[in-house]
mmCIF file of C-alpha atoms in Angstrom:
data_model
loop_
_atom_site.group_PDB
_atom_site.id
_atom_site.type_symbol
_atom_site.label_atom_id
_atom_site.label_comp_id
_atom_site.label_asym_id
_atom_site.label_seq_id
_atom_site.Cartn_x
_atom_site.Cartn_y
_atom_site.Cartn_z
ATOM 1 C CA MET A 11 -8.101 10.724 65.385
ATOM 2 C CA SER A 12 -4.548 9.360 67.136
ATOM 3 C CA PHE A 13 -2.420 9.871 71.043
ATOM 4 C CA ALA A 14 0.313 11.858 71.258
ATOM 5 C CA ARG A 15 3.189 9.348 71.665
ATOM 6 C CA ILE A 16 3.913 10.241 75.478
ATOM 7 C CA HIS A 17 0.438 9.649 76.166
ATOM 8 C CA ARG A 18 0.135 6.275 73.912
ATOM 9 C CA ALA A 19 3.472 5.552 75.995
ATOM 10 C CA ASN A 20 2.084 6.246 79.766
ATOM 11 C CA LEU A 21 -1.341 3.769 78.164
ATOM 12 C CA ILE A 22 1.213 1.203 77.188
ATOM 13 C CA ASN A 23 3.122 1.477 80.205
ATOM 14 C CA ASN A 24 0.354 1.040 82.310
ATOM 15 C CA GLY A 25 -1.364 -2.599 80.226
ATOM 16 C CA ILE A 26 -3.985 -0.298 78.290
ATOM 17 C CA LEU A 27 -4.659 -0.941 74.604
ATOM 18 C CA PRO A 28 -4.327 3.062 73.058
ATOM 19 C CA LEU A 29 -6.829 2.207 69.640
ATOM 20 C CA THR A 30 -8.537 4.170 67.909
ATOM 21 C CA PHE A 31 -12.116 3.612 65.813
ATOM 22 C CA VAL A 32 -11.329 2.548 62.029
ATOM 23 C CA ASP A 33 -14.269 4.184 61.756
ATOM 24 C CA PRO A 34 -15.211 7.104 64.020
ATOM 25 C CA ALA A 35 -18.770 6.558 63.370
ATOM 26 C CA ASP A 36 -18.393 3.339 65.680
ATOM 27 C CA LEU A 37 -18.112 6.065 68.361
ATOM 28 C CA ASP A 38 -21.844 7.549 67.955
ATOM 29 C CA THR A 39 -23.204 4.023 68.832
ATOM 30 C CA LEU A 40 -20.859 3.623 71.750
ATOM 31 C CA THR A 41 -23.527 5.194 75.305
ATOM 32 C CA GLN A 42 -22.368 5.548 79.046
ATOM 33 C CA GLY A 43 -22.821 2.248 80.446
ATOM 34 C CA ASP A 44 -21.796 0.381 77.799
ATOM 35 C CA GLU A 45 -20.016 -2.808 78.583
ATOM 36 C CA LEU A 46 -16.998 -3.318 76.032
ATOM 37 C CA VAL A 47 -15.387 -6.263 75.591
ATOM 38 C CA ILE A 48 -12.062 -6.957 74.377
ATOM 39 C CA GLU A 49 -12.242 -11.291 73.806
ATOM 40 C CA ASP A 50 -8.368 -13.052 73.464
ATOM 41 C CA ALA A 51 -6.930 -9.574 73.679
ATOM 42 C CA SER A 52 -2.838 -11.171 73.616
ATOM 43 C CA VAL A 53 -3.881 -12.842 70.489
ATOM 44 C CA GLN A 54 -5.716 -9.688 68.771
ATOM 45 C CA ILE A 55 -2.654 -7.617 69.561
ATOM 46 C CA GLU A 56 -0.376 -9.064 67.225
ATOM 47 C CA ASN A 57 -2.633 -8.119 64.452
ATOM 48 C CA LYS A 58 -2.773 -4.126 62.846
ATOM 49 C CA THR A 59 -6.489 -4.533 64.712
ATOM 50 C CA VAL A 60 -8.647 -5.471 67.218
ATOM 51 C CA THR A 61 -12.058 -6.451 67.309
ATOM 52 C CA VAL A 62 -13.780 -4.815 70.885
ATOM 53 C CA LYS A 63 -17.434 -6.132 71.645
ATOM 54 C CA ASN A 64 -20.223 -4.043 73.157
ATOM 55 C CA TRP A 65 -21.843 -7.020 75.684
ATOM 56 C CA THR A 66 -24.441 -4.269 76.089
ATOM 57 C CA THR A 67 -26.119 -4.617 72.719
ATOM 58 C CA GLY A 68 -24.331 -7.085 71.322
ATOM 59 C CA LYS A 69 -22.156 -4.938 68.073
ATOM 60 C CA SER A 70 -18.831 -5.301 67.599
ATOM 61 C CA PHE A 71 -16.717 -2.729 66.068
ATOM 62 C CA VAL A 72 -12.703 -2.895 65.042
ATOM 63 C CA THR A 73 -10.508 -0.587 66.226
ATOM 64 C CA ALA A 74 -6.814 -0.155 64.553
ATOM 65 C CA ALA A 75 -3.727 -1.671 67.041
ATOM 66 C CA GLY A 76 -0.688 -2.364 65.684
ATOM 67 C CA PHE A 77 2.418 -2.972 68.051
ATOM 68 C CA SER A 78 6.192 -3.317 68.124
ATOM 69 C CA GLU A 79 7.328 -6.290 69.612
ATOM 70 C CA TYR A 80 8.678 -4.753 72.958
ATOM 71 C CA GLU A 81 5.020 -3.048 73.480
ATOM 72 C CA LYS A 82 3.362 -6.486 72.771
ATOM 73 C CA GLU A 83 4.942 -8.142 75.482
ATOM 74 C CA MET A 84 4.502 -4.912 77.740
ATOM 75 C CA LEU A 85 0.552 -5.049 77.127
ATOM 76 C CA LYS A 86 0.611 -9.088 77.484
ATOM 77 C CA ALA A 87 2.330 -9.189 81.101
ATOM 78 C CA GLY A 88 -0.536 -6.056 82.360
ATOM 79 C CA GLY A 89 2.304 -2.975 81.777
ATOM 80 C CA LEU A 90 6.135 -1.993 82.523
ATOM 81 C CA ILE A 91 5.919 -2.806 86.023
ATOM 82 C CA ASN A 92 4.435 -6.448 85.912
ATOM 83 C CA LEU A 93 6.906 -6.729 82.687
ATOM 84 C CA ILE A 94 10.018 -5.956 84.768
ATOM 85 C CA GLY A 95 9.076 -7.498 88.097
ATOM 86 C CA GLY A 96 8.439 -10.505 85.617
ATOM 87 C CA ARG A 97 12.058 -10.263 84.904
ATOM 88 C CA ASN A 98 13.880 -10.496 88.009
ATOM 89 C CA ASP A 99 11.874 -12.991 89.652
ATOM 90 C CA ALA A 100 13.134 -15.766 86.550
#
């Protein structure tokens, strides 16, 4: 499964990580209401994969990432508006 290019760009512009399951079977391990956490997200986005922890079950799964340097900068800022605002403050 992949994101359409424009949808992926919109997620990143809003500071949301567009992740996909490396193993599609991991989707079946999730239930509504599960609390998911990405620990050290700003560090993990430097890699090609991001590990997501399900706090509800204690289990983790790997997702595919892969961002350009500009996308990483935008995600770390929390989105395009924050990135531009931060540049104007400097």
